[in-house]
Short mmCIF file of C-alpha atoms in Angstrom, two decimals:
data_model
loop_
_atom_site.label_atom_id
_atom_site.label_comp_id
_atom_site.label_asym_id
_atom_site.label_seq_id
_atom_site.Cartn_x
_atom_site.Cartn_y
_atom_site.Cartn_z
CA MET A 2 0.00 0.00 0.00
CA ARG A 3 1.25 3.46 -0.86
CA LEU A 4 1.30 5.73 2.14
CA ASP A 5 0.80 9.27 0.93
CA PRO A 6 0.72 12.05 3.53
CA LEU A 7 -3.08 12.09 3.57
CA ARG A 8 -3.33 8.40 4.45
CA LEU A 9 -0.51 8.68 6.96
CA GLY A 10 -2.36 11.56 8.59
CA LEU A 11 -5.57 9.56 8.75
CA LEU A 12 -3.79 6.59 10.26
CA ALA A 13 -2.12 8.82 12.84
CA LEU A 14 -5.49 10.39 13.65
CA LEU A 15 -7.03 6.95 14.05
CA PHE A 16 -4.39 5.79 16.48
CA ALA A 17 -4.61 9.06 18.38
CA ILE A 18 -8.37 8.65 18.64
CA LEU A 19 -8.12 5.09 19.81
CA PHE A 20 -5.33 5.35 22.31
CA LEU A 21 -4.90 8.92 23.57
CA PRO A 22 -7.87 9.03 25.96
CA ILE A 23 -6.84 5.89 27.77
CA VAL A 24 -3.16 6.89 27.82
CA ALA A 25 -4.16 10.20 29.40
CA VAL A 26 -6.23 8.48 32.09
CA GLY A 27 -3.46 5.94 32.64
CA LEU A 28 -0.79 8.63 33.12
CA ASN A 29 -3.04 10.46 35.54
CA ALA A 30 -3.57 7.31 37.58
CA PHE A 31 0.19 7.18 38.25
CA ALA A 32 0.99 10.90 38.22
CA VAL A 33 2.35 12.44 41.42
CA GLU A 34 1.09 15.81 40.28
CA TRP A 35 -0.26 16.85 36.91
CA ALA A 36 -1.41 20.40 36.59
CA GLY A 37 0.01 23.13 34.44
CA SER A 38 2.49 20.85 32.66
CA VAL A 39 2.25 18.82 29.47
CA LEU A 40 3.38 15.61 31.18
CA PRO A 41 3.19 14.62 34.86
CA VAL A 42 6.13 15.70 37.03
CA GLY A 43 6.61 12.25 38.54
CA TYR A 44 5.02 8.85 38.95
CA THR A 45 3.81 6.90 41.97
CA TRP A 46 1.86 3.83 43.01
CA ALA A 47 0.29 5.76 45.86
CA TRP A 48 -3.07 6.39 44.13
CA VAL A 49 -3.42 2.77 43.16
CA ALA A 50 -2.69 1.70 46.75
CA GLN A 51 -5.09 4.30 48.13
CA THR A 52 -7.85 3.20 45.74
CA VAL A 53 -7.41 -0.47 46.45
CA ASN A 54 -7.61 0.23 50.19
CA ASP A 55 -10.70 2.42 49.80
CA SER A 56 -13.71 0.42 50.95
CA ARG A 57 -15.93 2.19 48.41
CA PHE A 58 -13.78 0.82 45.60
CA ALA A 59 -14.15 -2.79 46.69
CA GLN A 60 -17.87 -2.25 47.21
CA ALA A 61 -18.36 -0.69 43.76
CA VAL A 62 -16.37 -3.35 41.91
CA GLY A 63 -18.18 -6.05 43.90
CA ASN A 64 -21.60 -4.54 43.18
CA SER A 65 -20.82 -4.20 39.48
CA LEU A 66 -19.73 -7.82 39.26
CA ILE A 67 -22.75 -9.09 41.22
CA LEU A 68 -25.02 -7.03 38.98
CA ALA A 69 -23.26 -8.32 35.86
CA LEU A 70 -23.57 -11.93 37.03
CA GLY A 71 -27.27 -11.54 37.87
CA SER A 72 -27.95 -9.78 34.58
CA LEU A 73 -26.16 -12.40 32.53
CA LEU A 74 -28.10 -15.19 34.22
CA ALA A 75 -31.43 -13.42 33.79
CA SER A 76 -30.82 -12.20 30.23
CA SER A 77 -29.46 -15.49 28.90
CA LEU A 78 -32.23 -17.55 30.51
CA THR A 79 -34.92 -15.31 29.02
CA CYS A 80 -33.39 -14.40 25.65
CA VAL A 81 -31.74 -17.59 24.41
CA PRO A 82 -34.77 -19.95 24.61
CA ALA A 83 -37.09 -17.26 23.26
CA ILE A 84 -34.89 -16.48 20.24
CA LEU A 85 -34.54 -20.19 19.42
CA ALA A 86 -38.26 -20.92 19.79
CA ALA A 87 -39.27 -17.85 17.78
CA HIS A 88 -36.90 -18.69 14.94
CA CYS A 89 -37.73 -22.40 14.79
CA TYR A 90 -41.49 -22.47 15.44
CA TYR A 91 -43.09 -19.01 15.41
CA PRO A 92 -41.82 -16.88 12.51
CA LYS A 93 -44.63 -14.36 12.95
CA LEU A 94 -43.75 -13.74 16.60
CA ASP A 95 -40.11 -13.64 15.53
CA ARG A 96 -40.81 -10.52 13.49
CA TRP A 97 -42.32 -8.89 16.58
CA LEU A 98 -39.36 -9.97 18.65
CA GLY A 99 -36.98 -8.50 16.08
CA GLY A 100 -38.80 -5.17 16.33
CA LEU A 101 -38.96 -5.13 20.11
CA VAL A 102 -35.28 -5.88 20.63
CA VAL A 103 -34.14 -3.00 18.40
CA LEU A 104 -36.58 -0.52 19.96
CA PRO A 105 -33.98 0.69 22.49
CA TYR A 106 -31.91 2.01 19.57
CA ALA A 107 -34.70 4.48 18.83
CA VAL A 108 -35.66 5.22 22.44
CA PRO A 109 -32.84 6.82 24.46
CA GLY A 110 -31.96 5.38 27.86
CA ILE A 111 -33.10 8.51 29.68
CA VAL A 112 -36.61 8.12 28.21
CA MET A 113 -36.82 4.44 29.15
CA ALA A 114 -35.56 5.28 32.65
CA LEU A 115 -38.32 7.88 32.93
CA GLY A 116 -40.94 5.26 32.03
CA LEU A 117 -39.53 2.75 34.51
CA LEU A 118 -39.62 5.40 37.25
CA LYS A 119 -43.30 5.98 36.48
CA LEU A 120 -44.21 2.32 36.84
CA TYR A 121 -41.93 1.11 39.59
CA ALA A 122 -41.51 4.01 41.99
CA GLY A 123 -44.67 3.19 43.89
CA ASN A 124 -47.37 4.89 41.78
CA TYR A 125 -48.93 1.49 41.11
CA GLY A 126 -48.14 -0.12 44.43
CA ILE A 127 -44.88 -1.66 43.23
CA VAL A 128 -41.60 -0.25 44.47
CA LEU A 129 -38.57 -1.58 42.64
CA THR A 130 -36.55 1.64 42.58
CA GLY A 131 -33.49 1.52 44.78
CA SER A 132 -33.14 -2.20 44.21
CA PRO A 133 -30.64 -3.89 41.87
CA TRP A 134 -33.50 -6.16 40.71
CA LEU A 135 -34.89 -3.27 38.67
CA LEU A 136 -31.52 -2.99 36.92
CA ILE A 137 -31.32 -6.74 36.31
CA PHE A 138 -34.73 -6.78 34.61
CA GLY A 139 -34.35 -3.36 33.02
CA TYR A 140 -31.11 -4.35 31.30
CA ILE A 141 -32.73 -7.36 29.59
CA PRO A 142 -34.55 -5.30 26.92
CA LEU A 143 -31.45 -3.12 26.45
CA GLY A 144 -29.22 -6.13 25.84
CA ALA A 145 -31.63 -8.50 24.06
CA SER A 146 -30.49 -7.37 20.61
CA LEU A 147 -26.93 -8.35 21.56
CA TYR A 148 -28.08 -11.98 21.76
CA TYR A 149 -30.60 -11.66 18.94
CA MET A 150 -28.28 -10.41 16.18
CA PRO A 151 -25.36 -12.88 16.49
CA MET A 152 -27.75 -15.81 17.15
CA LYS A 153 -29.92 -14.92 14.18
CA SER A 154 -26.93 -14.68 11.88
CA SER A 155 -26.01 -18.26 12.83
CA LEU A 156 -29.60 -19.49 12.62
CA ASN A 157 -30.18 -17.89 9.22
CA ALA A 158 -27.04 -19.58 7.89
CA MET A 159 -28.26 -23.08 8.76
CA ALA A 160 -31.14 -25.23 7.52
CA VAL A 161 -33.02 -25.31 10.80
CA GLN A 162 -36.26 -26.78 9.41
CA ASP A 163 -34.39 -29.64 7.70
CA LEU A 164 -32.58 -30.46 10.93
CA LEU A 165 -35.83 -30.46 12.88
CA GLU A 166 -37.59 -32.65 10.28
CA ALA A 167 -34.69 -35.12 10.36
CA GLY A 168 -34.94 -35.21 14.14
CA TYR A 169 -38.70 -35.82 14.08
CA LEU A 170 -38.19 -38.71 11.62
CA LEU A 171 -35.82 -40.26 14.13
CA GLY A 172 -38.41 -39.76 16.83
CA VAL A 173 -36.49 -37.12 18.78
CA GLY A 174 -38.52 -34.52 20.70
CA ASP A 175 -38.23 -30.75 20.35
CA LEU A 176 -36.57 -30.13 23.69
CA LYS A 177 -33.81 -32.62 22.99
CA LEU A 178 -33.38 -31.33 19.43
CA GLN A 179 -32.99 -27.77 20.67
CA TRP A 180 -30.60 -28.75 23.43
CA ARG A 181 -28.46 -31.24 21.51
CA VAL A 182 -28.56 -29.91 17.92
CA ILE A 183 -29.67 -26.29 17.50
CA LEU A 184 -28.15 -24.71 20.63
CA PRO A 185 -24.65 -26.15 20.02
CA CYS A 186 -24.76 -24.67 16.50
CA VAL A 187 -25.44 -21.16 17.82
CA ARG A 188 -23.28 -21.29 20.95
CA GLN A 189 -20.77 -18.77 19.59
CA GLY A 190 -23.59 -16.30 19.09
CA VAL A 191 -24.71 -16.92 22.67
CA VAL A 192 -21.21 -16.35 24.01
CA ILE A 193 -20.86 -13.11 22.03
CA GLY A 194 -24.23 -12.03 23.44
CA LEU A 195 -23.09 -12.83 26.98
CA ILE A 196 -19.86 -10.85 26.69
CA LEU A 197 -21.51 -7.83 25.04
CA ASN A 198 -24.19 -7.86 27.73
CA PHE A 199 -21.46 -7.94 30.37
CA THR A 200 -19.87 -4.84 28.82
CA LEU A 201 -23.26 -3.14 28.65
CA VAL A 202 -24.03 -3.77 32.31
CA ILE A 203 -20.73 -2.58 33.73
CA SER A 204 -20.75 0.51 31.45
CA GLU A 205 -24.33 1.61 32.05
CA PHE A 206 -24.85 4.82 33.99
CA VAL A 207 -28.30 6.28 33.25
CA TYR A 208 -30.44 3.50 34.76
CA ALA A 209 -27.95 2.90 37.56
CA ASN A 210 -28.01 6.56 38.59
CA LEU A 211 -31.70 7.43 38.11
CA LEU A 212 -33.32 4.18 39.21
CA VAL A 213 -31.05 2.95 41.98
CA GLY A 214 -28.27 5.49 42.64
CA GLY A 215 -26.42 5.45 45.95
CA LEU A 216 -28.39 2.51 47.36
CA PHE A 217 -26.38 0.07 45.26
CA PRO A 218 -23.29 1.95 44.07
CA THR A 219 -21.70 0.40 41.00
CA MET A 220 -18.37 1.39 39.42
CA GLN A 221 -20.13 3.98 37.24
CA ILE A 222 -21.86 5.49 40.28
CA LEU A 223 -18.54 5.66 42.15
CA MET A 224 -17.04 7.50 39.15
CA TYR A 225 -19.85 10.02 39.53
CA VAL A 226 -19.11 10.37 43.25
CA LEU A 227 -15.36 10.79 42.67
CA ARG A 228 -15.71 13.35 39.87
CA GLY A 229 -15.05 16.38 42.07
CA GLY A 230 -11.82 15.17 43.67
CA SER A 231 -8.21 15.27 42.54
CA GLY A 232 -9.02 12.87 39.74
CA HIS A 233 -6.24 10.42 40.58
CA LEU A 234 -8.56 7.93 42.28
CA LEU A 235 -11.08 8.38 39.49
CA SER A 236 -8.31 7.62 36.99
CA VAL A 237 -7.38 4.41 38.79
CA LEU A 238 -11.03 3.35 38.82
CA ILE A 239 -11.40 4.12 35.10
CA MET A 240 -8.26 2.07 34.37
CA VAL A 241 -9.69 -0.90 36.28
CA TYR A 242 -12.93 -0.54 34.33
CA PHE A 243 -11.03 -0.21 31.05
CA VAL A 244 -8.98 -3.36 31.67
CA ILE A 245 -12.17 -5.33 32.39
CA VAL A 246 -13.82 -4.07 29.18
CA LEU A 247 -10.61 -4.67 27.22
CA ILE A 248 -10.51 -8.31 28.30
CA ALA A 249 -14.20 -8.81 27.46
CA THR A 250 -13.89 -7.16 24.03
CA THR A 251 -10.74 -9.08 23.16
CA LEU A 252 -12.60 -12.31 23.95
CA VAL A 253 -15.37 -11.29 21.54
CA SER A 254 -12.96 -10.54 18.72
CA LEU A 255 -11.15 -13.85 19.26
CA ILE A 256 -14.48 -15.70 18.96
CA VAL A 257 -15.47 -13.72 15.87
CA MET A 258 -12.14 -14.51 14.24
CA ARG A 259 -12.52 -18.22 14.94
CA ARG A 260 -16.01 -18.05 13.54
CA LYS A 261 -14.70 -16.53 10.29
CA GLU A 262 -12.07 -19.26 9.96
CA ALA A 263 -14.71 -21.94 10.48
CA LEU A 264 -16.80 -20.60 7.58
CA MET B 8 -45.35 -31.69 11.92
CA THR B 9 -44.98 -33.03 15.41
CA ARG B 10 -43.75 -29.90 17.03
CA ASN B 11 -44.25 -29.44 20.70
CA ARG B 12 -46.95 -26.84 21.41
CA TRP B 13 -45.32 -26.10 24.73
CA MET B 14 -42.39 -24.43 22.93
CA ILE B 15 -44.38 -21.20 23.06
CA LEU B 16 -43.62 -21.22 26.79
CA ALA B 17 -39.95 -20.74 25.96
CA MET B 18 -40.82 -17.29 24.67
CA ALA B 19 -43.09 -16.30 27.54
CA PRO B 20 -40.46 -15.00 29.99
CA LEU B 21 -38.77 -12.74 27.43
CA PHE B 22 -42.04 -11.34 26.10
CA ALA B 23 -43.17 -10.73 29.68
CA VAL B 24 -39.95 -8.85 30.48
CA LEU B 25 -40.17 -6.84 27.25
CA LEU B 26 -43.76 -5.94 28.08
CA LEU B 27 -43.08 -4.97 31.71
CA PHE B 28 -39.71 -3.25 31.29
CA GLU B 29 -39.87 -1.83 27.78
CA VAL B 30 -43.36 -1.51 26.26
CA LEU B 31 -45.40 -0.52 29.32
CA PRO B 32 -42.87 2.05 30.59
CA LEU B 33 -42.83 3.61 27.13
CA LEU B 34 -46.64 3.66 26.98
CA ALA B 35 -46.69 5.21 30.45
CA VAL B 36 -44.51 8.04 29.14
CA VAL B 37 -46.76 8.50 26.10
CA ALA B 38 -49.91 8.55 28.23
CA SER B 39 -48.67 10.95 30.86
CA SER B 40 -47.22 13.30 28.25
CA PHE B 41 -50.87 13.98 27.35
CA SER B 42 -51.95 14.38 30.94
CA ARG B 43 -51.98 17.47 33.06
CA GLY B 44 -53.40 17.80 36.55
CA GLY B 45 -55.11 14.44 36.15
CA ALA B 46 -56.93 15.35 32.90
CA TRP B 47 -56.15 14.71 29.26
CA SER B 48 -54.48 17.73 27.79
CA LEU B 49 -52.04 19.02 25.21
CA GLY B 50 -50.85 21.53 27.78
CA ASN B 51 -47.41 19.91 28.24
CA TYR B 52 -46.70 20.21 24.54
CA ALA B 53 -48.04 23.75 24.40
CA GLU B 54 -45.78 24.73 27.29
CA LEU B 55 -42.76 23.14 25.62
CA ILE B 56 -43.39 24.86 22.32
CA ALA B 57 -43.81 28.18 24.07
CA SER B 58 -40.70 27.71 26.20
CA GLY B 59 -37.59 29.19 24.65
CA TYR B 60 -35.53 27.38 27.28
CA HIS B 61 -36.54 23.91 26.12
CA ARG B 62 -36.67 24.90 22.44
CA ASN B 63 -33.06 26.00 22.74
CA ALA B 64 -32.13 22.62 24.16
CA TYR B 65 -33.85 20.85 21.31
CA VAL B 66 -32.17 23.00 18.67
CA THR B 67 -28.75 22.59 20.33
CA SER B 68 -29.17 18.81 20.58
CA ALA B 69 -30.26 18.63 16.95
CA TRP B 70 -27.37 20.58 15.48
CA LEU B 71 -24.85 18.96 17.78
CA SER B 72 -26.12 15.58 16.54
CA VAL B 73 -26.13 16.55 12.88
CA LEU B 74 -22.67 18.10 13.11
CA THR B 75 -21.09 15.15 14.93
CA THR B 76 -22.84 12.71 12.56
CA VAL B 77 -21.25 14.53 9.62
CA ILE B 78 -17.85 14.54 11.36
CA GLY B 79 -18.23 10.89 12.36
CA MET B 80 -19.27 9.72 8.90
CA GLY B 81 -16.78 11.99 7.15
CA LEU B 82 -13.82 10.57 9.05
CA ALA B 83 -15.03 7.00 9.54
CA LEU B 84 -15.54 6.38 5.81
CA PRO B 85 -11.97 7.20 4.72
CA ILE B 86 -10.61 5.43 7.80
CA CYS B 87 -12.56 2.30 6.83
CA ARG B 88 -11.22 2.52 3.28
CA LEU B 89 -7.74 2.62 4.74
CA LEU B 90 -8.53 -0.33 7.01
CA GLN B 91 -9.52 -2.42 3.99
CA ARG B 92 -5.89 -2.31 2.88
CA VAL B 93 -4.09 -3.08 6.13
CA PRO B 94 -3.19 -6.64 7.19
CA ASP B 95 -5.98 -8.70 8.80
CA GLY B 96 -4.40 -8.68 12.24
CA VAL B 97 -4.17 -4.89 12.38
CA GLN B 98 -7.70 -4.65 11.02
CA THR B 99 -9.13 -6.86 13.75
CA MET B 100 -7.20 -5.00 16.41
CA ILE B 101 -8.46 -1.60 15.24
CA LEU B 102 -12.05 -2.82 14.98
CA THR B 103 -11.83 -4.31 18.48
CA TYR B 104 -10.62 -1.03 19.94
CA SER B 105 -13.24 0.94 17.99
CA ASN B 106 -15.80 -1.21 19.72
CA ILE B 107 -14.32 -0.19 23.07
CA GLY B 108 -14.24 3.43 21.91
CA ALA B 109 -17.90 3.36 20.89
CA ASN B 110 -18.74 2.04 24.37
CA PHE B 111 -16.22 4.25 26.16
CA THR B 112 -18.78 6.90 27.03
CA GLY B 113 -20.02 8.61 30.16
CA PHE B 114 -17.59 9.42 32.95
CA PRO B 115 -14.56 7.55 31.60
CA LEU B 116 -14.69 9.42 28.30
CA ALA B 117 -15.56 12.79 29.78
CA PHE B 118 -12.75 12.55 32.31
CA ALA B 119 -10.20 11.49 29.69
CA PHE B 120 -11.08 14.61 27.69
CA ILE B 121 -10.89 16.80 30.79
CA ILE B 122 -7.35 15.52 31.38
CA MET B 123 -6.40 16.23 27.75
CA PHE B 124 -8.36 19.36 26.98
CA GLY B 125 -9.38 20.74 30.39
CA LEU B 126 -8.25 24.10 31.72
CA SER B 127 -4.71 22.83 32.35
CA GLY B 128 -4.89 19.78 30.12
CA SER B 129 -1.85 18.66 28.14
CA PHE B 130 -3.30 19.49 24.76
CA THR B 131 -4.74 22.78 25.92
CA LEU B 132 -1.24 23.78 27.05
CA LEU B 133 0.41 22.49 23.86
CA LEU B 134 -2.08 24.19 21.58
CA LYS B 135 -1.79 27.42 23.53
CA ALA B 136 2.01 27.26 23.41
CA ALA B 137 1.82 26.71 19.65
CA GLY B 138 -0.40 29.77 19.42
CA LEU B 139 -3.16 27.79 17.76
CA ILE B 140 -5.81 28.65 20.31
CA GLU B 141 -6.34 31.36 22.87
CA ASP B 142 -8.75 29.54 25.07
CA LEU B 143 -10.42 26.16 25.19
CA ASN B 144 -13.43 25.38 27.29
CA ILE B 145 -14.09 21.66 27.30
CA TYR B 146 -17.22 22.26 29.38
CA SER B 147 -18.78 24.34 26.61
CA ILE B 148 -20.72 23.27 23.56
CA GLY B 149 -17.45 23.17 21.60
CA GLY B 150 -16.19 20.65 24.14
CA LEU B 151 -19.29 18.54 23.57
CA VAL B 152 -18.64 18.57 19.81
CA LEU B 153 -15.12 17.29 20.45
CA VAL B 154 -16.18 14.53 22.86
CA TYR B 155 -19.22 13.42 20.84
CA SER B 156 -17.07 13.25 17.70
CA TYR B 157 -14.89 10.71 19.49
CA PHE B 158 -17.59 8.10 19.98
CA GLN B 159 -19.31 8.98 16.72
CA ILE B 160 -16.12 8.21 14.74
CA CYS B 161 -15.70 4.91 16.61
CA LEU B 162 -19.33 3.92 16.06
CA GLY B 163 -19.08 5.03 12.41
CA ILE B 164 -16.09 2.74 11.85
CA LEU B 165 -17.98 -0.17 13.41
CA VAL B 166 -21.11 0.21 11.30
CA ILE B 167 -19.54 1.33 8.00
CA PHE B 168 -16.69 -1.18 7.78
CA PRO B 169 -18.77 -4.34 7.16
CA SER B 170 -20.74 -2.65 4.35
CA LEU B 171 -17.55 -1.66 2.50
CA SER B 172 -17.05 -5.26 1.42
CA ALA B 173 -19.62 -4.47 -1.32
CA ILE B 174 -16.93 -2.40 -3.08
CA THR B 175 -14.64 -5.22 -4.17
CA VAL B 176 -11.19 -4.91 -5.66
CA GLU B 177 -12.65 -6.32 -8.91
CA ILE B 178 -15.17 -3.50 -9.26
CA GLU B 179 -12.48 -0.91 -8.63
CA GLU B 180 -10.03 -2.48 -11.09
CA ALA B 181 -12.72 -2.86 -13.73
CA ALA B 182 -13.51 0.81 -13.39
CA ARG B 183 -9.84 1.76 -13.53
CA LEU B 184 -9.29 -0.33 -16.69
CA LEU B 185 -12.14 1.57 -18.30
CA GLY B 186 -10.32 4.76 -17.45
CA VAL B 187 -12.78 5.99 -14.86
CA SER B 188 -11.28 8.59 -12.55
CA ARG B 189 -11.38 8.13 -8.80
CA LEU B 190 -13.86 10.93 -8.34
CA THR B 191 -16.19 9.62 -11.04
CA PHE B 192 -15.88 6.13 -9.62
CA TRP B 193 -17.13 7.28 -6.23
CA ARG B 194 -19.80 9.57 -7.67
CA ARG B 195 -21.25 7.06 -10.16
CA ILE B 196 -20.46 3.63 -8.65
CA GLY B 197 -19.10 3.64 -5.10
CA LEU B 198 -21.55 5.93 -3.34
CA PRO B 199 -24.67 4.62 -5.10
CA ILE B 200 -23.74 1.06 -4.05
CA LEU B 201 -23.07 2.12 -0.47
CA ALA B 202 -25.90 4.66 -0.17
CA PRO B 203 -28.37 2.43 1.72
CA SER B 204 -25.79 1.34 4.31
CA LEU B 205 -24.32 4.83 4.65
CA ILE B 206 -27.72 6.43 5.20
CA GLY B 207 -28.57 3.69 7.70
CA ALA B 208 -25.29 4.37 9.50
CA ALA B 209 -25.94 8.11 9.54
CA VAL B 210 -29.42 7.59 11.02
CA LEU B 211 -27.90 5.39 13.73
CA LEU B 212 -25.18 7.94 14.52
CA PHE B 213 -27.73 10.75 14.68
CA ALA B 214 -29.93 8.77 17.08
CA ASN B 215 -26.87 7.89 19.13
CA ALA B 216 -25.84 11.52 19.56
CA MET B 217 -29.36 12.83 20.09
CA GLY B 218 -30.00 10.29 22.88
CA THR B 219 -26.66 10.69 24.67
CA TYR B 220 -27.11 11.58 28.31
CA ALA B 221 -24.32 10.12 30.40
CA THR B 222 -21.40 11.70 28.52
CA ALA B 223 -22.98 15.17 28.43
CA PHE B 224 -23.98 14.89 32.09
CA ALA B 225 -20.48 13.78 33.07
CA LEU B 226 -18.92 16.70 31.22
CA ALA B 227 -21.29 19.58 31.83
CA GLY B 228 -23.43 18.32 34.70
CA GLY B 229 -27.02 19.49 34.74
CA ASN B 230 -26.11 22.74 33.01
CA ALA B 231 -25.83 21.63 29.42
CA THR B 232 -28.60 22.93 27.18
CA LEU B 233 -29.49 19.55 25.67
CA VAL B 234 -32.79 17.70 25.42
CA THR B 235 -31.61 14.65 27.37
CA ILE B 236 -30.12 16.78 30.14
CA HIS B 237 -33.32 18.80 30.39
CA ILE B 238 -35.34 15.58 30.68
CA GLY B 239 -33.03 14.42 33.45
CA GLU B 240 -33.36 17.75 35.26
CA LEU B 241 -37.16 17.71 34.95
CA VAL B 242 -37.23 14.23 36.48
CA ALA B 243 -34.57 14.30 39.13
CA GLY B 244 -33.34 17.87 39.32
CA ASP B 245 -33.56 19.89 42.53
CA VAL B 246 -34.74 23.11 40.95
CA PHE B 247 -37.19 22.26 38.19
CA SER B 248 -39.20 19.14 38.67
CA ASP B 249 -42.11 18.58 36.30
CA PRO B 250 -42.39 14.91 35.31
CA ASN B 251 -45.23 15.54 32.81
CA LEU B 252 -43.16 18.09 30.97
CA ALA B 253 -40.31 15.57 30.94
CA ASP B 254 -42.68 13.08 29.30
CA ALA B 255 -43.69 15.50 26.57
CA LEU B 256 -40.06 16.42 25.92
CA SER B 257 -39.21 12.70 25.77
CA MET B 258 -41.95 12.11 23.23
CA ILE B 259 -40.68 14.89 21.00
CA LEU B 260 -37.21 13.36 21.26
CA VAL B 261 -38.46 9.85 20.43
CA VAL B 262 -40.46 11.10 17.43
CA THR B 263 -37.37 12.94 16.19
CA LEU B 264 -35.47 9.64 16.28
CA VAL B 265 -38.20 7.33 14.98
CA VAL B 266 -39.18 9.42 11.94
CA PRO B 267 -35.76 9.23 10.18
CA ILE B 268 -35.62 5.49 10.87
CA LEU B 269 -39.08 4.90 9.39
CA VAL B 270 -38.42 7.14 6.38
CA GLU B 271 -35.15 5.32 5.72
CA GLN B 272 -36.83 1.89 5.99
CA LEU B 273 -39.78 2.80 3.75
CA TRP B 274 -37.61 4.57 1.21
CA PHE B 275 -35.29 1.65 0.70
CA LYS B 276 -38.06 -0.93 0.79
CA ARG B 277 -39.81 0.91 -2.03
CA ARG B 278 -36.61 1.36 -4.01
CA GLY B 279 -35.71 -2.28 -3.47
CA ARG B 280 -39.08 -3.39 -4.84
CA HIS B 281 -38.73 -1.00 -7.75
CA ALA B 282 -35.34 -2.37 -8.69
CA SER B 283 -36.49 -5.97 -8.61
#
């Protein structure tokens, strides 16, 4: 490839875009003092040590992980069987499902949060606000498309009806066919859905802040709390968050690459 | 067919959750946007239209979204073209990190930009020293343009890149052999092929910017003149609390996002039918 100045500039811009923000946060996490100079005047582990020893940090990371675990359990148990059943047996309902799962792309989080507050803040005798359960259920619609799209792309690429017919001829029931034949064929899609949902849950701020807030502080809520301080602790927290997301995203891209090779 | 009728039960939990935590909340917002003091009314909408304060927020959100969509698309498209020509490993790596970038919103992103472009940020100092700028206020609307552009470019790369595979090396070489210039190629062949995906991407980017709350809130707090921030303030703010007005403002926002999506879908469905 020829690299004329224009392309070189674009490439440089791309790398700057991708890496500068996290480098800046990373430097600040280790900077002794960083104000009024282009680079920090010195580096230290003190902020990392202070953050790790801060009880709020352990609580926030713990809460985020508990929330993520609960969400993944709830979302996979609801979404995966429904997507399989809709695709295999109920194509009409599948069209509805397809529409409902992409709805959150057209309705901003703040609007959905407003609706949830209306229903579950006690106006109708149900109080879920302040409880992580509201987040666990609220995140299912937000993340359903992240299961739906990769699973559908696998399902559309295989002859599901032929497989089912072959199974029926052999006298195998639907449950066993789904469990032993169809699900194994779409498991990569399920895993991608799980990881993307994990990233969604630990990155989400709007629901966490408006619906639950300080009663169940997650990493994102702690970032909000720490925003006014020196910024060093906030930087350490962001780095921890970034590393978690980096690991999750790298896993997804490894799976996608393996998928491409298999095709 | 011997299918098990009970399989419909497999869909029940998800449909129940979608109903309770997506459809009903949305309907509740729609209903109460038309309610005032316990009676049906268009008063919330009338108040919004009359209010310069909220109209300003809407206009600011709209042009911020259009501008950062143009910036996002304008930079993501050439970047994707460049990515087509780099080795597979580099390509995967860049796409992976774009995915992080598109999700790197809210406090992490806002704070990274404050470190770089804040009052005593590295880049602010460098740019000042170079005499390129006199002053930079990351907390202003200009700051929002900068920060929004970041995730818009990343999202643009993610959604545009897959569609570029429609422009194959063969098409380009065929055009070159016929002596078609690069400009003509893009005007007559490249863009028409990509138009549906590019317009779809632009609609997605616009909706993404228009609906952004966390990043703007993290950067400018409750002071930014943006639709989403105003909704947040009307719901949870200390000073102005008027949930019904928040509902009406939300509805206007949702309609603004749904209309382009519907137009895009109908337009291309009709064209698709026409072509076949």
